[in-house]
PDB file of C-alpha atoms in Angstrom:
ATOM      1  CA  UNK O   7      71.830  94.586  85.336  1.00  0.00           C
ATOM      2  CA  UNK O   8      73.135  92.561  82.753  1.00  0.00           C
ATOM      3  CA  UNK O   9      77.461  92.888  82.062  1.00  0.00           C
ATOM      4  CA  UNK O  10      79.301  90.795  79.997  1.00  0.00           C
ATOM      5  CA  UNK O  11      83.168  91.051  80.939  1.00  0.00           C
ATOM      6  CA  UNK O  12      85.660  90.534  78.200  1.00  0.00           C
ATOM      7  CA  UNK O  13      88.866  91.359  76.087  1.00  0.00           C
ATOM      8  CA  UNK O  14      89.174  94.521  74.665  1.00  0.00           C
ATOM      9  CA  UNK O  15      88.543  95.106  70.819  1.00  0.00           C
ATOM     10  CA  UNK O  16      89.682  97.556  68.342  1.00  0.00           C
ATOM     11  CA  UNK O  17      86.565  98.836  68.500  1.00  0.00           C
ATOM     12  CA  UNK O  18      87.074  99.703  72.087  1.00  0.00           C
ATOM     13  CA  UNK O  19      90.065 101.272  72.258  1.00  0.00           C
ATOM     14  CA  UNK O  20      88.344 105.115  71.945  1.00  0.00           C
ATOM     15  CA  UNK O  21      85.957 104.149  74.675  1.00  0.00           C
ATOM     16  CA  UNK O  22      88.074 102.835  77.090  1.00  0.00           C
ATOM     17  CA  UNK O  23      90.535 106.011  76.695  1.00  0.00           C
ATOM     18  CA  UNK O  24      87.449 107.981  77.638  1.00  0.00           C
ATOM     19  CA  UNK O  25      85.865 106.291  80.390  1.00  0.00           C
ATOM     20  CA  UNK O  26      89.544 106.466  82.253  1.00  0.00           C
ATOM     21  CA  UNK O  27      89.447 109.745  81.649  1.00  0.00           C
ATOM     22  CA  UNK O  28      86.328 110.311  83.151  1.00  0.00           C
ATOM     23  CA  UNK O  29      87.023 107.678  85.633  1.00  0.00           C
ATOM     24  CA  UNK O  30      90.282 109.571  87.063  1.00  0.00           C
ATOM     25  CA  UNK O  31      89.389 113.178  86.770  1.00  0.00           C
ATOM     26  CA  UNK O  32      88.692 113.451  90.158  1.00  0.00           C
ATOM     27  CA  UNK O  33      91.608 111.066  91.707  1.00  0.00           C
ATOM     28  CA  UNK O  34      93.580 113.867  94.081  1.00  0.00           C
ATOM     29  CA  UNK O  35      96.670 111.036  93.278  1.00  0.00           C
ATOM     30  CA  UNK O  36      96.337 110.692  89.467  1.00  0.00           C
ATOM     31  CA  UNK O  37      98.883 112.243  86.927  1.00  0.00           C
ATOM     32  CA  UNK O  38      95.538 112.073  84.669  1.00  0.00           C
ATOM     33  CA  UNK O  39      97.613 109.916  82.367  1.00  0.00           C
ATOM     34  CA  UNK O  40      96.282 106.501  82.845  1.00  0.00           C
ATOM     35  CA  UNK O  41      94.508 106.517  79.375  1.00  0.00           C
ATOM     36  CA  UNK O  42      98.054 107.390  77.897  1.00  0.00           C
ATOM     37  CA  UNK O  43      99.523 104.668  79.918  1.00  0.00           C
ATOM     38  CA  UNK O  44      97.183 102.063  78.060  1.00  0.00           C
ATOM     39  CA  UNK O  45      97.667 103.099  74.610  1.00  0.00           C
ATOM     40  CA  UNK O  46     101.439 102.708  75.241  1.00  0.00           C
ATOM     41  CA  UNK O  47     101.571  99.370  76.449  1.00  0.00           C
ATOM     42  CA  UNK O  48      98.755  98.340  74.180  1.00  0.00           C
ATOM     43  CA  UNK O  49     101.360  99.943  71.085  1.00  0.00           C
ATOM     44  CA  UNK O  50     104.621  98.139  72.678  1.00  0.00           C
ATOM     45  CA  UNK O  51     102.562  94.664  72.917  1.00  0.00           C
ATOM     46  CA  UNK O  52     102.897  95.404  76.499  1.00  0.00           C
ATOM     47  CA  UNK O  53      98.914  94.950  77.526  1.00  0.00           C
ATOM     48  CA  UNK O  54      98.823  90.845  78.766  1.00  0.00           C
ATOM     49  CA  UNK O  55      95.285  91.413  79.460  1.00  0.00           C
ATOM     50  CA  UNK O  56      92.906  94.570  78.351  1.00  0.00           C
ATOM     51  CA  UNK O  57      89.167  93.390  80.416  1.00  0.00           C
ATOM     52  CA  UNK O  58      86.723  95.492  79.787  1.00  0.00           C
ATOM     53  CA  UNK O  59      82.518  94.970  81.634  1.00  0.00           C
ATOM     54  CA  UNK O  60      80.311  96.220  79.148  1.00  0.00           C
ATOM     55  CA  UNK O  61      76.326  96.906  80.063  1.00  0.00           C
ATOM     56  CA  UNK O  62      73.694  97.846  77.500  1.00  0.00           C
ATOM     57  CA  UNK O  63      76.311  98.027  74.687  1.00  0.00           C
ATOM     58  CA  UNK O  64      78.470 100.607  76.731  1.00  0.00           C
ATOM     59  CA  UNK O  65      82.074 100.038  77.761  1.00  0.00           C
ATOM     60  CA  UNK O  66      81.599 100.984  81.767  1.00  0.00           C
ATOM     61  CA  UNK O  67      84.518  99.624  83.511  1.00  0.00           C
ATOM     62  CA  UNK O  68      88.159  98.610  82.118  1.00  0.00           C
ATOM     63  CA  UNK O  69      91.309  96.854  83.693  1.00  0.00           C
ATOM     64  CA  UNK O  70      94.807  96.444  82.468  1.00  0.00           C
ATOM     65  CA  UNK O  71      97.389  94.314  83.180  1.00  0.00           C
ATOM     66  CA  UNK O  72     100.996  94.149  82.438  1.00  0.00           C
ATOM     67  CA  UNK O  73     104.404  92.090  82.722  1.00  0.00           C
ATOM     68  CA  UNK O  74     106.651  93.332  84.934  1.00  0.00           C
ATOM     69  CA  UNK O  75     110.378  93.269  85.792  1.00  0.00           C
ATOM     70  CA  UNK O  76     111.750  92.300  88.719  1.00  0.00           C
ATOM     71  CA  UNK O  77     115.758  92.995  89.924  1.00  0.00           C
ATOM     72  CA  UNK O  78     116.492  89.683  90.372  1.00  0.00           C
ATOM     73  CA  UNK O  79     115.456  88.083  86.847  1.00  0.00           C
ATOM     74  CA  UNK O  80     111.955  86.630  87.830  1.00  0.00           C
ATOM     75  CA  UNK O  81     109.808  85.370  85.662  1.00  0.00           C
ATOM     76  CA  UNK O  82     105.895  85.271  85.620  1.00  0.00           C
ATOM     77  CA  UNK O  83     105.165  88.665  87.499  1.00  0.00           C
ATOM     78  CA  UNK O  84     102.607  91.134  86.402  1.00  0.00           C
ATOM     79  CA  UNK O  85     101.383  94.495  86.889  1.00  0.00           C
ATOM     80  CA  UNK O  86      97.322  95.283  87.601  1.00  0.00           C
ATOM     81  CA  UNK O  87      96.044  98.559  86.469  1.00  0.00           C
ATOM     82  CA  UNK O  88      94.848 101.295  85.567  1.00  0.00           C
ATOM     83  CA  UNK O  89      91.580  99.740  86.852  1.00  0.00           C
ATOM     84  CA  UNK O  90      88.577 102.356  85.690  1.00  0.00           C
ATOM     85  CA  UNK O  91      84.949 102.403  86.532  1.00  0.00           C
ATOM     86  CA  UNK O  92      83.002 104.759  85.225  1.00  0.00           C
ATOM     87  CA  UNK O  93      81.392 107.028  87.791  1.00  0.00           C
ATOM     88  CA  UNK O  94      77.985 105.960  87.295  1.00  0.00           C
ATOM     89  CA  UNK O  95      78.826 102.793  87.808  1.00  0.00           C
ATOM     90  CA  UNK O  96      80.698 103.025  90.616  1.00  0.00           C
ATOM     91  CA  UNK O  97      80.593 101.143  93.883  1.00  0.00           C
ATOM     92  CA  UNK O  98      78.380  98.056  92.319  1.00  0.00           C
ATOM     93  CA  UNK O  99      81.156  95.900  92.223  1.00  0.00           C
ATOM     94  CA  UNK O 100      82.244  96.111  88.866  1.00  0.00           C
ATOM     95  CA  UNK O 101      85.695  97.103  89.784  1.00  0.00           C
ATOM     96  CA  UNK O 102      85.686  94.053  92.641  1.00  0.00           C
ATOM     97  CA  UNK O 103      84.264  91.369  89.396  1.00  0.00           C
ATOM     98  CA  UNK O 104      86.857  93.040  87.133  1.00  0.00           C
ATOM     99  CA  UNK O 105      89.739  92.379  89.473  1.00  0.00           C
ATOM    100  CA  UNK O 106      88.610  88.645  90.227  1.00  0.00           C
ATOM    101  CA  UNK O 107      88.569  88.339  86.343  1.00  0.00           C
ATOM    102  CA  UNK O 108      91.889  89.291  85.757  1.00  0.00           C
ATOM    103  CA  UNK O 109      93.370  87.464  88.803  1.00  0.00           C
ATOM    104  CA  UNK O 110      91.753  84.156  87.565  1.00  0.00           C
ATOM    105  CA  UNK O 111      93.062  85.116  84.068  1.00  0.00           C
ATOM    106  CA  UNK O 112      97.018  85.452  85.461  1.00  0.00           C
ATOM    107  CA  UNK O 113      96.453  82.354  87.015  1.00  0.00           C
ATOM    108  CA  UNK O 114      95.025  80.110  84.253  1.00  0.00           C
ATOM    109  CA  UNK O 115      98.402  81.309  82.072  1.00  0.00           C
ATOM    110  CA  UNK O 116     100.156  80.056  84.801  1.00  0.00           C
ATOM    111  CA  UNK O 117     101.715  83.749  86.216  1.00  0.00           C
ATOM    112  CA  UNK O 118     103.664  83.603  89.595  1.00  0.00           C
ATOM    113  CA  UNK O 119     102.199  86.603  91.101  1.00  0.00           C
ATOM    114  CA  UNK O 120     100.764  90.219  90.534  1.00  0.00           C
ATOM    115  CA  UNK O 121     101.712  93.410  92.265  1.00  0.00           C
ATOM    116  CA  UNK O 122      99.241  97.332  92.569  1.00  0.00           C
ATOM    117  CA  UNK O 123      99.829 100.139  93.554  1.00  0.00           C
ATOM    118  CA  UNK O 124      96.717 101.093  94.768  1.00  0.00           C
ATOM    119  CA  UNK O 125      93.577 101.531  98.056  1.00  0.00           C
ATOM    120  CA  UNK O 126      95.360  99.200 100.219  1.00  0.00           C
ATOM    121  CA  UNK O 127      91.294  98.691 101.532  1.00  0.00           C
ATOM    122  CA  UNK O 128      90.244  97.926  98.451  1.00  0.00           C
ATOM    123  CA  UNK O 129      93.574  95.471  97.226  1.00  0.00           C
ATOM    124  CA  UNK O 130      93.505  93.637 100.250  1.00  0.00           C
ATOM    125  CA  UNK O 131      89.920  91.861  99.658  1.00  0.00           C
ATOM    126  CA  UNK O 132      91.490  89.915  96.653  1.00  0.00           C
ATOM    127  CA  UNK O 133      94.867  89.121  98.774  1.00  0.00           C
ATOM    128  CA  UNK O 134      96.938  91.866  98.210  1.00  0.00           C
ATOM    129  CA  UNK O 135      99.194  93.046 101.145  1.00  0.00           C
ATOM    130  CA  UNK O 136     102.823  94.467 101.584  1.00  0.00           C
ATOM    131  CA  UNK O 137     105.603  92.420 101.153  1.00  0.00           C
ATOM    132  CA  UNK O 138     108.922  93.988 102.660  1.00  0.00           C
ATOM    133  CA  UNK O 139     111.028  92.112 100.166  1.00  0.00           C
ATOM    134  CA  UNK O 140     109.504  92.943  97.079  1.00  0.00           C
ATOM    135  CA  UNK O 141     109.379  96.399  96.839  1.00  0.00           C
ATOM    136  CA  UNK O 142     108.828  99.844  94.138  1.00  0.00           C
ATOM    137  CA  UNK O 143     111.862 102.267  94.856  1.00  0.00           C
ATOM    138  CA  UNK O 144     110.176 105.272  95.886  1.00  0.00           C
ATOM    139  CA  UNK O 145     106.818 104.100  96.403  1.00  0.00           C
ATOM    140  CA  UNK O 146     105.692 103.282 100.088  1.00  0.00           C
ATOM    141  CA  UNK O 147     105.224  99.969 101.140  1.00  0.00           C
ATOM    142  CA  UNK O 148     101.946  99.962 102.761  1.00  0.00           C
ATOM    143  CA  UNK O 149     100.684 101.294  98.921  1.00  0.00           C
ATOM    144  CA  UNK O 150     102.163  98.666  96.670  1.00  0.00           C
ATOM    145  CA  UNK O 151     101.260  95.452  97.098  1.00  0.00           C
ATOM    146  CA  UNK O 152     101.382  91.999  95.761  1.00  0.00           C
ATOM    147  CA  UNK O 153     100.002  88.558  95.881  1.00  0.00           C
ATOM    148  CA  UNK O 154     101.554  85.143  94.611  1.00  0.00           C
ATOM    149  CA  UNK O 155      99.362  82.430  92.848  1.00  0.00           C
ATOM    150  CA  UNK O 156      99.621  78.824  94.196  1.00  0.00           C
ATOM    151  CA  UNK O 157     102.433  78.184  96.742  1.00  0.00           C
ATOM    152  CA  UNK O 158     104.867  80.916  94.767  1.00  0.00           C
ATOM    153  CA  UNK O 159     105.950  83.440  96.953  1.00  0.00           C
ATOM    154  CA  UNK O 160     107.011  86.747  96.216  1.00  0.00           C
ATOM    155  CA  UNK O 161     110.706  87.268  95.630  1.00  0.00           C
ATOM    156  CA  UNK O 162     113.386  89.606  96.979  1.00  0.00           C
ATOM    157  CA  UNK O 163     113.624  92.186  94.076  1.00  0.00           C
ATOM    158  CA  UNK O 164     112.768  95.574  93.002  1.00  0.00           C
ATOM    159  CA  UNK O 165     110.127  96.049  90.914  1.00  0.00           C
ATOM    160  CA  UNK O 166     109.935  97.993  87.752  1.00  0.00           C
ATOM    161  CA  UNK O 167     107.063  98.895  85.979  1.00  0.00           C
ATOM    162  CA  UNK O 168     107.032  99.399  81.643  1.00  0.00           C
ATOM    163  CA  UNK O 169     108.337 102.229  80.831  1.00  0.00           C
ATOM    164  CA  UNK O 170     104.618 103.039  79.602  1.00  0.00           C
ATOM    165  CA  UNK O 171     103.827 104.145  83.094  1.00  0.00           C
ATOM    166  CA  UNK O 172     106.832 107.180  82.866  1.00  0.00           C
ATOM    167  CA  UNK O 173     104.713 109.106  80.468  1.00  0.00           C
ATOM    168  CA  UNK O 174     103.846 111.540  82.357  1.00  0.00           C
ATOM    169  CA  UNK O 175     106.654 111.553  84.850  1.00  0.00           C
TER     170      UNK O 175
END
């Protein structure tokens, strides 16, 4: 199987909103907003990275990543997701190779740390765990999660995500 994983395009954009639709329509959790939750931080500037894995000439997995606040005035702190996989493609590791991407990405800008909320089973592979003092107000701990790069560790602050992520809240 031959993927190439790489920025988004222009040329993308349509694809990517319907492969996270696809890729969501079945998640019991989802608000089934994630597509609108990229085009809005890809039309505030808000999208740090936009990977996408594409196979045969088809866009079949997507992952975006944001900067996010943090109470306390941090710097260097992002956001990972919506991560999408199409269902035909799922549970081949595309979703595992676009995560590493993106993680070696943060790192080579030189970003202090990354939080999800996501599969604490599936987060937890790339380093992910909870961290009582960093935390999402209303969120439980054991679901968001975060990992420092290098010797940073994770400061004691709430978390707030782009406004983006309200759309459909």
């Amino acid at each position: 199987m031959e993927l190439n994983i790489r920025a988004e395009t222009q040329a993308d954009h349509a694809a990517i909103e319907a492969l996270t639709l696809v890729a969501f329509f079945r998640v019991a959790h989802s608000r089934h907003d994630e597509q609108q939750i990229i085009e809005r931080l890809r039309a505030d500037g808000a999208l740090t990275l936009s990977l996408v894995v594409e196979h045969d000439g088809y866009i079949v997995g997507h992952v975006a990543v944001s900067p996010l606040q943090l109470s306390d005035g941090s710097r260097g702190w992002y956001a990972l997701g919506p991560l999408s996989v199409g269902p035909g493609h799922q549970r081949q590791g595309l979703g595992t190779r676009l995560v590493r991407e993106a993680l070696a990405q943060l790192q080579a800008l030189g970003a202090a740390g990354c939080v999800v909320l996501g599969e604490p089973a599936f987060y937890a592979r790339f380093g992910f765990a909870p961290e009582p003092g960093l935390v999402l107000p209303g969120v439980p701990a054991g679901d968001f999660q975060v990992i420092g790069f290098g010797d940073r560790l994770p400061p004691v602050a709430e978390a707030e995500y782009h406004d983006a992520f309200l759309v459909g809240g």
